[in-house]
CSV table of C-alpha atoms and ligand atoms in Angstrom, one decimal:
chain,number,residue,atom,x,y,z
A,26,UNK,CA,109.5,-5.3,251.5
A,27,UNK,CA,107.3,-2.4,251.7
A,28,UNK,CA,104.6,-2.4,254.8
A,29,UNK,CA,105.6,-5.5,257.0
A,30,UNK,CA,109.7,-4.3,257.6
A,31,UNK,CA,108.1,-1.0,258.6
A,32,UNK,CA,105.9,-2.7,261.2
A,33,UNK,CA,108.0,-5.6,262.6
A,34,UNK,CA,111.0,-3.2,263.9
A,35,UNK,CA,112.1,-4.5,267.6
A,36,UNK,CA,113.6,-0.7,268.1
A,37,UNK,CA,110.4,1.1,266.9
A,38,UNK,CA,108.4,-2.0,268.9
A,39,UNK,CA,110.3,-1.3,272.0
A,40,UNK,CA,110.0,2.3,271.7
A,41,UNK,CA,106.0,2.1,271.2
A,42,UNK,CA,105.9,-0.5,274.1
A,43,UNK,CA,107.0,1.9,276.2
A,44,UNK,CA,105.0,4.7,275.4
A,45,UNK,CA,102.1,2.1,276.4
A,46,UNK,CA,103.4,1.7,279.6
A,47,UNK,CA,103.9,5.4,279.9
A,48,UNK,CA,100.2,6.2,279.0
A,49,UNK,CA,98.8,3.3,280.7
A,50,UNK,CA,97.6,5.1,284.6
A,51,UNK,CA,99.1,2.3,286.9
A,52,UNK,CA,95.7,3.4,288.5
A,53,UNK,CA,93.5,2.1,286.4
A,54,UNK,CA,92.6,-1.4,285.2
A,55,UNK,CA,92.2,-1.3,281.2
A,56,UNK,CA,89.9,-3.4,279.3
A,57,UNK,CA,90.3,-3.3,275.4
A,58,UNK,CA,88.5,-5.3,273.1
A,59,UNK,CA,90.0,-6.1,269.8
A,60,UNK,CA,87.0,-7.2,267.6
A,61,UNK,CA,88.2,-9.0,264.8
A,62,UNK,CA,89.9,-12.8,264.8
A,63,UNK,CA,92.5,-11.7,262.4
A,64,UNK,CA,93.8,-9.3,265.6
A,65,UNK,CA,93.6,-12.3,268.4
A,66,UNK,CA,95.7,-14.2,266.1
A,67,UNK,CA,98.4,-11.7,265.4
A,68,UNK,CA,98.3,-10.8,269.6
A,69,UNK,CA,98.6,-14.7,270.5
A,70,UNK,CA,100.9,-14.8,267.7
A,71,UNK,CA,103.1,-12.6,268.4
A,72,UNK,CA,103.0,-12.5,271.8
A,73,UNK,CA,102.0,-8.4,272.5
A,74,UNK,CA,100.6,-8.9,275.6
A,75,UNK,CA,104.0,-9.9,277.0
A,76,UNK,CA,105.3,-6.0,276.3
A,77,UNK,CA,101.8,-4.4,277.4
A,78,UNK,CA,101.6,-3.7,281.1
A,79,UNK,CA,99.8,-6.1,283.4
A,80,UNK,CA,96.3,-3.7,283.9
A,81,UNK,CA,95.8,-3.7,280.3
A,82,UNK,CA,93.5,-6.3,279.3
A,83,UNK,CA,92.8,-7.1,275.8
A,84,UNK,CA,89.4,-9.2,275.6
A,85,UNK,CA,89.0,-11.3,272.1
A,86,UNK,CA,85.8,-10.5,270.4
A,87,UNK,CA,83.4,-11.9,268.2
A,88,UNK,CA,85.1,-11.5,265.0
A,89,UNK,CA,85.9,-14.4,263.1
A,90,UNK,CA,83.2,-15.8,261.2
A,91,UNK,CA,83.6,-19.5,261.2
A,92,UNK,CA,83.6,-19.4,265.7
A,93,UNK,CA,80.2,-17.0,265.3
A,94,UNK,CA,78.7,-19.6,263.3
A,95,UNK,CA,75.5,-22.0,265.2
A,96,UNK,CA,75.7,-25.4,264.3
A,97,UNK,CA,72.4,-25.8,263.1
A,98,UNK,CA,73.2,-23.7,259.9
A,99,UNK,CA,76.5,-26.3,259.6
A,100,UNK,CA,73.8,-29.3,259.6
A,101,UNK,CA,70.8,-27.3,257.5
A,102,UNK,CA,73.8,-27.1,254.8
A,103,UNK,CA,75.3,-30.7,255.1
A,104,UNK,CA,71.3,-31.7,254.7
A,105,UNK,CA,71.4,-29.9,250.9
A,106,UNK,CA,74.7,-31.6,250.8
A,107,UNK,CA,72.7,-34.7,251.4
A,108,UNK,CA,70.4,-34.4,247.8
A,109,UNK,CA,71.2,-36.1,244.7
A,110,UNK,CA,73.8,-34.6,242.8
A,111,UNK,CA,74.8,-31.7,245.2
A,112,UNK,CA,78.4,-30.3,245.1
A,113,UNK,CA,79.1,-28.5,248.4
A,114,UNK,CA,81.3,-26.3,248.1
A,115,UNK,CA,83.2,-24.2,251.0
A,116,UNK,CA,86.3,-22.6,252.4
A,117,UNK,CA,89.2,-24.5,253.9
A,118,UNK,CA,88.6,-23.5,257.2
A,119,UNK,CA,84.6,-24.9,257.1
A,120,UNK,CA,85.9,-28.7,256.7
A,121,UNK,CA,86.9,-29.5,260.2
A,122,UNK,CA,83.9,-26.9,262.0
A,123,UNK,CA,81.9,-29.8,263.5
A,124,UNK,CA,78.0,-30.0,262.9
A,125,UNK,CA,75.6,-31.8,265.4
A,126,UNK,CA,76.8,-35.2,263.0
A,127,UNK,CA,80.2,-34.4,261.8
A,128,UNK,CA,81.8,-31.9,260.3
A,129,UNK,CA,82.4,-31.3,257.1
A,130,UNK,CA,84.9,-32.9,256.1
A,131,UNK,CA,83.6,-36.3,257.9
A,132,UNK,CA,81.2,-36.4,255.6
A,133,UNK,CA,83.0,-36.2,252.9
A,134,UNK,CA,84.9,-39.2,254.6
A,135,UNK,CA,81.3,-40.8,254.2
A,136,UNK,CA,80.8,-40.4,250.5
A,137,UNK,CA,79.1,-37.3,250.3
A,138,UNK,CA,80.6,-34.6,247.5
A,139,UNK,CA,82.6,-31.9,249.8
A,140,UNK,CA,85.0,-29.6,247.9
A,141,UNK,CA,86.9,-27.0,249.2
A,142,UNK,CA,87.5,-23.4,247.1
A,143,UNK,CA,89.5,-20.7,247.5
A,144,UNK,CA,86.6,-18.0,246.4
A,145,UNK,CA,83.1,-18.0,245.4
A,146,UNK,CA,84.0,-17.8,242.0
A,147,UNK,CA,85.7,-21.1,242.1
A,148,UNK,CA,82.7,-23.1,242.9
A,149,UNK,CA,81.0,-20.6,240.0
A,150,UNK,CA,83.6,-22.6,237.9
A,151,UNK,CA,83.1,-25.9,239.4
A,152,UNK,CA,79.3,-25.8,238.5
A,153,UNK,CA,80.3,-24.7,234.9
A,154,UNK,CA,82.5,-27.7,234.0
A,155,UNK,CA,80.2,-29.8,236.4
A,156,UNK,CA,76.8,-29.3,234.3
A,157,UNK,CA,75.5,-32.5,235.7
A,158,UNK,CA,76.1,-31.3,239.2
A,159,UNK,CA,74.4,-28.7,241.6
A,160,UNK,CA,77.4,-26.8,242.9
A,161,UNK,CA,76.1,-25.3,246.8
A,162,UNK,CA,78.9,-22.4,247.7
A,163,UNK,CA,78.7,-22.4,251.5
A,164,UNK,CA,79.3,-18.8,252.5
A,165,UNK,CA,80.5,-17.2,255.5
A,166,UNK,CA,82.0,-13.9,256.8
A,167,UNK,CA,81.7,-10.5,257.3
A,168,UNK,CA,81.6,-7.4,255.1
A,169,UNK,CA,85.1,-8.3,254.2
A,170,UNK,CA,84.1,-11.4,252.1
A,171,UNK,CA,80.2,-10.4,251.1
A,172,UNK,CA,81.1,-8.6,248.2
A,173,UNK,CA,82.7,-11.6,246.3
A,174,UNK,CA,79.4,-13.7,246.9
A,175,UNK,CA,77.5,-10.7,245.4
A,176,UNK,CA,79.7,-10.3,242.5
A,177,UNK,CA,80.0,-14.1,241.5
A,178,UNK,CA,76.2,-14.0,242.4
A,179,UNK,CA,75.7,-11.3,239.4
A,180,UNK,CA,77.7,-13.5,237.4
A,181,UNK,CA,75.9,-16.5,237.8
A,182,UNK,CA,72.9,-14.4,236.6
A,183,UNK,CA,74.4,-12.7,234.0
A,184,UNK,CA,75.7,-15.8,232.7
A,185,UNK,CA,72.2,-17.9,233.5
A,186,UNK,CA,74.0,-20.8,235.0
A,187,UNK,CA,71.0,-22.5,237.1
A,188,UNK,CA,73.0,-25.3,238.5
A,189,UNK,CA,74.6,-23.2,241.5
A,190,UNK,CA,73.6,-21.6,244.4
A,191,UNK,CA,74.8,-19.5,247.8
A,192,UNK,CA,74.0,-21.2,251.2
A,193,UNK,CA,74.2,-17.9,252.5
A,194,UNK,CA,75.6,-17.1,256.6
A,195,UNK,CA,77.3,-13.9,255.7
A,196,UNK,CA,77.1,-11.9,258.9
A,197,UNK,CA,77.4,-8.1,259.7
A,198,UNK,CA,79.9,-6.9,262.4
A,199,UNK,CA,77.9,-3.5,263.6
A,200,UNK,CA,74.8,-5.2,265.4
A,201,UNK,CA,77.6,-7.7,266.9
A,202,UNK,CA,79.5,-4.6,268.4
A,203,UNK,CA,75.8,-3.4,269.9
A,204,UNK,CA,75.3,-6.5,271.1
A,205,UNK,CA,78.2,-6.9,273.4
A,206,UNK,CA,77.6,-3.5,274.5
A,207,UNK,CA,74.2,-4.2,275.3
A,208,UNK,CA,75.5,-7.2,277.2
A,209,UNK,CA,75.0,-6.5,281.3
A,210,UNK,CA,78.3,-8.7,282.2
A,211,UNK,CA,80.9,-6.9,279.8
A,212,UNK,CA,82.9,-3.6,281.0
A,213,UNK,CA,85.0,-2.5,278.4
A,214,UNK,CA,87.3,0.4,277.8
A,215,UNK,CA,87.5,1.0,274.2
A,216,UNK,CA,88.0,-0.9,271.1
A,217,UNK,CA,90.5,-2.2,268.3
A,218,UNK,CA,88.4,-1.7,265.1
A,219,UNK,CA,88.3,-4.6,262.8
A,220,UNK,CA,91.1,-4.0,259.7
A,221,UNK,CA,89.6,-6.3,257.4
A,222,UNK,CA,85.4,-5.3,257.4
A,223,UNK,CA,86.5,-1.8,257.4
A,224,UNK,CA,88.2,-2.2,254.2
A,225,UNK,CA,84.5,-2.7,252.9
A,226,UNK,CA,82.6,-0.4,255.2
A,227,UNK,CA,84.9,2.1,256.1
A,228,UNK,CA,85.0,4.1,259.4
A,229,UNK,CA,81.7,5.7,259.0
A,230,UNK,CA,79.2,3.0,260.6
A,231,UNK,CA,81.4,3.2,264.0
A,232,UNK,CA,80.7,6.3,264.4
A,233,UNK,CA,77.9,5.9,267.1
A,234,UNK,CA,80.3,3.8,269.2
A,235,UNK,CA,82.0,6.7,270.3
A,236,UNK,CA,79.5,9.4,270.2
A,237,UNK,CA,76.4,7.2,272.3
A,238,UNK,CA,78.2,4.7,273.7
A,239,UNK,CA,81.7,7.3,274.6
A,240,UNK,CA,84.0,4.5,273.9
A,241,UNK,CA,87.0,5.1,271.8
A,242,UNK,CA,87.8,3.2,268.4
A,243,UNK,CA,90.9,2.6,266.4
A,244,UNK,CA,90.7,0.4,263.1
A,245,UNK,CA,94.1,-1.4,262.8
A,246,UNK,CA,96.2,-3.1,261.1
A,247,UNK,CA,97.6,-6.8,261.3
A,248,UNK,CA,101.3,-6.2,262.0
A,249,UNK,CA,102.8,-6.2,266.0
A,250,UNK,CA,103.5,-2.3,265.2
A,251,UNK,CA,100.1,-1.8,263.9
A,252,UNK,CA,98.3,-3.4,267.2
A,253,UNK,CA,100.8,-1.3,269.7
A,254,UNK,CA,100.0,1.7,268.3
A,255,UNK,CA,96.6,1.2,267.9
A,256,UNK,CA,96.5,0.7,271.5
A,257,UNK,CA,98.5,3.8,272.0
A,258,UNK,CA,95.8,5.9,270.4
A,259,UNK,CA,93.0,4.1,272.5
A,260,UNK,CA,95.0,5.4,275.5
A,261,UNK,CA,96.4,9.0,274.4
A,262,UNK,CA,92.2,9.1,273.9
A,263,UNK,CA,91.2,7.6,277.4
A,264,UNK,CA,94.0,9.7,279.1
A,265,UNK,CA,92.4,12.9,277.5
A,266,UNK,CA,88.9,12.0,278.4
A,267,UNK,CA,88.3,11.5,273.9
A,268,UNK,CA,85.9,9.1,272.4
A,269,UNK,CA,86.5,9.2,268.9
A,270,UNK,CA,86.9,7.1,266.1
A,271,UNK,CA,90.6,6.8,264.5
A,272,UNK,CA,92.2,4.8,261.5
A,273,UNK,CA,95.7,3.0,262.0
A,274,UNK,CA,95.4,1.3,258.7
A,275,UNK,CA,95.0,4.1,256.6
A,276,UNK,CA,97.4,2.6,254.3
A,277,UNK,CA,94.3,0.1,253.8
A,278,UNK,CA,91.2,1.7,255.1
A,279,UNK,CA,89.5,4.4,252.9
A,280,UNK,CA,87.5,6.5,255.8
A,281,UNK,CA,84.7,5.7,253.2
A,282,UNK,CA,84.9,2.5,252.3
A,283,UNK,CA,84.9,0.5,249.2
A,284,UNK,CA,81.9,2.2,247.6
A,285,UNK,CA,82.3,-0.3,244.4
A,286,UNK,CA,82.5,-3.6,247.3
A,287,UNK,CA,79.4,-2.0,249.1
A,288,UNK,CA,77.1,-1.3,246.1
A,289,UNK,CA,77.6,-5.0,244.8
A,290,UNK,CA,76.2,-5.8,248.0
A,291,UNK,CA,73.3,-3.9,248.3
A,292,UNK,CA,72.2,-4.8,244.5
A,293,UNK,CA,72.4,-8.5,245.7
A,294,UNK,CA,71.5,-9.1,249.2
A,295,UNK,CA,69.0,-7.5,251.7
A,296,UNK,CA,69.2,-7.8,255.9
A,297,UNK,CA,67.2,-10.9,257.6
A,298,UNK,CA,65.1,-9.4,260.5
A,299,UNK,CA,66.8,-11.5,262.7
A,300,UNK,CA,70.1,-14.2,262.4
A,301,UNK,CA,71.5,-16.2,265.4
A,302,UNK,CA,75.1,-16.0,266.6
A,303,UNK,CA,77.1,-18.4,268.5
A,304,UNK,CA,77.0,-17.3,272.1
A,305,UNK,CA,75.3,-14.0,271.3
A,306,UNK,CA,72.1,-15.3,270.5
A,307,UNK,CA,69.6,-13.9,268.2
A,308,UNK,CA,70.4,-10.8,266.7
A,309,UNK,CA,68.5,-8.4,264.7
A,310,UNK,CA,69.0,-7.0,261.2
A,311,UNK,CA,72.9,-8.7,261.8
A,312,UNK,CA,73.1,-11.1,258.6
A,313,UNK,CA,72.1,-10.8,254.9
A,314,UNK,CA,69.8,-13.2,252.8
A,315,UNK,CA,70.1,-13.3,248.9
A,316,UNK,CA,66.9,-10.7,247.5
A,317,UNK,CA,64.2,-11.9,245.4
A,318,UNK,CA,65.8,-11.0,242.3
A,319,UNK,CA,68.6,-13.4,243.4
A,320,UNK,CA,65.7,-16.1,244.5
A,321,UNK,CA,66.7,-19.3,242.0
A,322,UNK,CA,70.1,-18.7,243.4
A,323,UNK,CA,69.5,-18.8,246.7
A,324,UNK,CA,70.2,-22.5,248.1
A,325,UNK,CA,67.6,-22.1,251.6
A,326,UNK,CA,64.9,-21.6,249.0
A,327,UNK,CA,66.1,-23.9,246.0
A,328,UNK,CA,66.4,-26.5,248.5
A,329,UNK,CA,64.0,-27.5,251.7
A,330,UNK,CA,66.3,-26.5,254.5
A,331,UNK,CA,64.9,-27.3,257.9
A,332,UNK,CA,66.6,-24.2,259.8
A,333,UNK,CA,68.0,-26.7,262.7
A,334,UNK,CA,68.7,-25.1,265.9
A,335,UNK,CA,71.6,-27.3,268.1
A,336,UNK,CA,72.6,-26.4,271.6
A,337,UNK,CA,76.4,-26.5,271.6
A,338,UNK,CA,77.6,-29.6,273.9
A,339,UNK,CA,77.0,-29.2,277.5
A,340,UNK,CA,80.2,-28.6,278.9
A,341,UNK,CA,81.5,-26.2,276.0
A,342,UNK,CA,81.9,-22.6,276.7
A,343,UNK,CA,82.1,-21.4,273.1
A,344,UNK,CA,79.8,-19.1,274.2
A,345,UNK,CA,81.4,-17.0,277.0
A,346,UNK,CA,84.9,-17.1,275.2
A,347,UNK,CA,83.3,-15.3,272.2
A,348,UNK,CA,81.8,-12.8,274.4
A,349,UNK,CA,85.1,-12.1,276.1
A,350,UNK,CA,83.4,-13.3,279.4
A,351,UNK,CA,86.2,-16.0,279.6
A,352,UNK,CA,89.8,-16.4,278.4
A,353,UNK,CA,89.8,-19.7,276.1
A,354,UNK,CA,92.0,-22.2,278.9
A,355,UNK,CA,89.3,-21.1,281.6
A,356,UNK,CA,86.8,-23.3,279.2
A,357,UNK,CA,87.0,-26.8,280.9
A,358,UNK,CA,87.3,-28.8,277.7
A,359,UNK,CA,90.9,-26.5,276.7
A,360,UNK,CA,93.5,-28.8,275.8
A,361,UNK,CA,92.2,-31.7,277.4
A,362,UNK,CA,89.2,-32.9,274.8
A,363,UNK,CA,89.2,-30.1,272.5
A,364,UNK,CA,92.4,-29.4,270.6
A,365,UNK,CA,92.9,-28.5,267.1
A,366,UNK,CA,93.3,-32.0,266.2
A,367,UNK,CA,90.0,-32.8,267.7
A,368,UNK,CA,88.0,-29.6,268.3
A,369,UNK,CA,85.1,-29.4,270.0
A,370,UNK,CA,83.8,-25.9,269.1
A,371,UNK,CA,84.8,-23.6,266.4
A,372,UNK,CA,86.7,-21.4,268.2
A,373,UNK,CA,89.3,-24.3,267.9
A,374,UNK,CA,89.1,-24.3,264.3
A,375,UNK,CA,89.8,-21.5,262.6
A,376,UNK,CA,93.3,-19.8,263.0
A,377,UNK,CA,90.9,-16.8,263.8
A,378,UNK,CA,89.6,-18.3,266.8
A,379,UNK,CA,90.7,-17.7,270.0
A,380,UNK,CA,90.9,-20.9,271.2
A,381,UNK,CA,92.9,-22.3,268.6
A,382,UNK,CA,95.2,-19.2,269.0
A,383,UNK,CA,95.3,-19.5,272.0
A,384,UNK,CA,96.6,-23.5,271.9
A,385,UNK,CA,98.9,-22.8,268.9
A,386,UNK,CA,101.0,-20.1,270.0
A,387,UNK,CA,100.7,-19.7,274.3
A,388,UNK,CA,100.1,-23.3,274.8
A,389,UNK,CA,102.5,-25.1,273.1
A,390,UNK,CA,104.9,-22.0,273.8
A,391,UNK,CA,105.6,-21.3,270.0
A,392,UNK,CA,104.9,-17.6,270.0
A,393,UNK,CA,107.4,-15.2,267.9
A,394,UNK,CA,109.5,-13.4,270.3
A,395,UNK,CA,108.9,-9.6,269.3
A,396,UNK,CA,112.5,-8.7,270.0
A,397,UNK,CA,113.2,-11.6,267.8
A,398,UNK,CA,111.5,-10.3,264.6
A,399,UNK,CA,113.7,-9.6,261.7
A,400,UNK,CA,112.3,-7.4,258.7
A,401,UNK,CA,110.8,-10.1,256.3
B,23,SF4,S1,88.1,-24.9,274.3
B,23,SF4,FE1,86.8,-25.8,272.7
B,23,SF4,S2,84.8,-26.1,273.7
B,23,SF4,FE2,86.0,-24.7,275.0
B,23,SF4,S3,85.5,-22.7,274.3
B,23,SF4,FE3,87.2,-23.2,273.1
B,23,SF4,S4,86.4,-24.2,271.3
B,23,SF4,FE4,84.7,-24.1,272.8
């Protein structure tokens, strides 16, 4: 199979390892950040930090959209969820992300009309064989999944079907990169670009990572090979005093972006001054509403939504772990009251999380052996 034999070779993985360990100045204590969840998965996954040498540190970041989430815009949705004859409508890994009064999926468990879709546009159908229904798609992520809310948003309109609308938490990843870098605790060395947003935007927008902030940047793939030599071009660039931007995944990532994915976008939503993150805080100009055009769509204003804020519980530190302050088993609730089974935060949700990377693969010891792979 073309494009995971390629990148899961133990000889070209060993090889690469050891260039690492070559470039890496036994001097110097590396920090690396890799931004998106999709990465922390792969790296608890398949166990790369085992072959990387012990002064290179990668930090997980705040990329996966469900752990980035606050859990007052969980409850503010389960409230619509709450009116007569509301559908709500959301992605698997939404169900088990616990609100201030459940999750999800608990209230489903309670009566309440809870589906879960695979895209936007199945909920679009859902409210077009449902015409006595209000279907409410609960949407999440980044740039990566934005422009499939925009386009089954300009389908709705084209269409005129009135009985469906967008609870809408899509986020944007570049003010989320500024905001870690504005943060006074957080030292870090360079960066392992998101694969997945930059499919959308391109390389473009990171542009002003390197040349203000003189950090490197290399957009990656998903595969073990991908990751090692992304990391090899962050330090061939650190050793020769570089900040740049680079792109592993060229196979995937146009430099430009999707220009089609990106002008949906713009024709549907516009930035909200401000948005709040989970364990960033309040961010401006980081997350998109639905413009006025899109306005009978647009579930906060269809419905009343209260706009809820919840402090996360007490002795959770969702917060630090997103922000790469901490690793997820120096959070005091790790594998004792928060597991996957019975998470506490959302980090121990979604596969993306770190947390419930963490658990699945280091934890319980069920990594994949690199030198173990076979091509697929
Ligand atoms: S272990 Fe649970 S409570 Fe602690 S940081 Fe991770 S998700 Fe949050």
């Amino acid at each position: 199979m073309k494009y995971v034999d390629e990148f899961r070779d133990p000889a070209v993985i060993a090889r690469t390892a050891e260039e690492i360990r070559r470039l890496a100045d036994p001097g110097r204590h590396y920090r690396l950040m890799e931004v998106c969840g999709g990465h922390t998965h792969a790296i608890y996954r398949f166990g790369l930090k085992d072959v990387l040498p012990p002064n290179l540190e990668l930090i997980h970041g705040p990329g996966c959209p469900v752990c980035v989430l606050p859990m007052g815009r969980i409850d503010d949705g389960l409230t619509v969820a709450r009116e007569p004859r509301v559908t709500f409508a959301a992605f698997g890994d939404m169900m088990r992300v616990p609100g201030a009064h459940g999750s999800p999926l608990e209230h489903k468990a309670q009566g309440l009309d809870v589906r879960i879709v695979y895209s936007p546009t199945d909920a679009l159908k859902l409210a077009r064989t449902s015409p006595d229904r209000h279907v409410m798609f609960f949407a999440i992520g980044f740039e990566t999944t934005a422009p499939s809310t925009a386009l089954t948003l300009m389908r709705a309109r084209a269409e005129g079907i009135e009985n469906f609308s967008v609870f809408c938490n899509h986020v944007t990843i570049i003010p989320a990169i500024r905001a870690i870098l504005d943060s006074p605790d957080m030292r870090l060395d360079g960066f392992i670009g998101p694969g997945h947003v930059s499919t959308v935007i391109g390389c473009r927008p990171y542009e002003w990572i390197a040349r203000n902030e003189g950090k490197p940047i290399v957009v990656s793939g998903f595969e073990p090979l991908d990751l090692l030599q992304s990391i090899v071009m962050l330090l061939r660039q650190l050793r020769e005093g570089r900040a740049e931007v680079e792109n592993q995944y060229k196979r995937v990532v146009p430099w430009e972006g999707n220009r089609a994915a990106l002008a949906a976008m713009a024709e549907v939503f516009e930035l909200r001054p401000y948005f709040e993150w989970r364990g960033l805080g309040f961010i401006s100009q980081s997350a998109l509403r639905l413009r006025d055009a899109y306005a009978r769509w647009d579930a906060e204003r269809v419905f009343s939504v209260a706009g809820v804020r919840v402090t996360d519980p007490k002795a959770a530190q969702c917060g630090e772990v997103l922000k790469g302050v901490l690793k997820p088993p120096q959070c005091k609730l790790f594998g004792r009251e928060c597991t996957p089974e019975h998470p506490v935060g959302a980090l121990m949700v979604s596969s993306e999380g770190s947390c419930a990377a963490y658990y699945n693969y280091e934890h319980r010891k069920t990594t994949v052996p690199l030198t173990a792979l076979t091509p697929a």
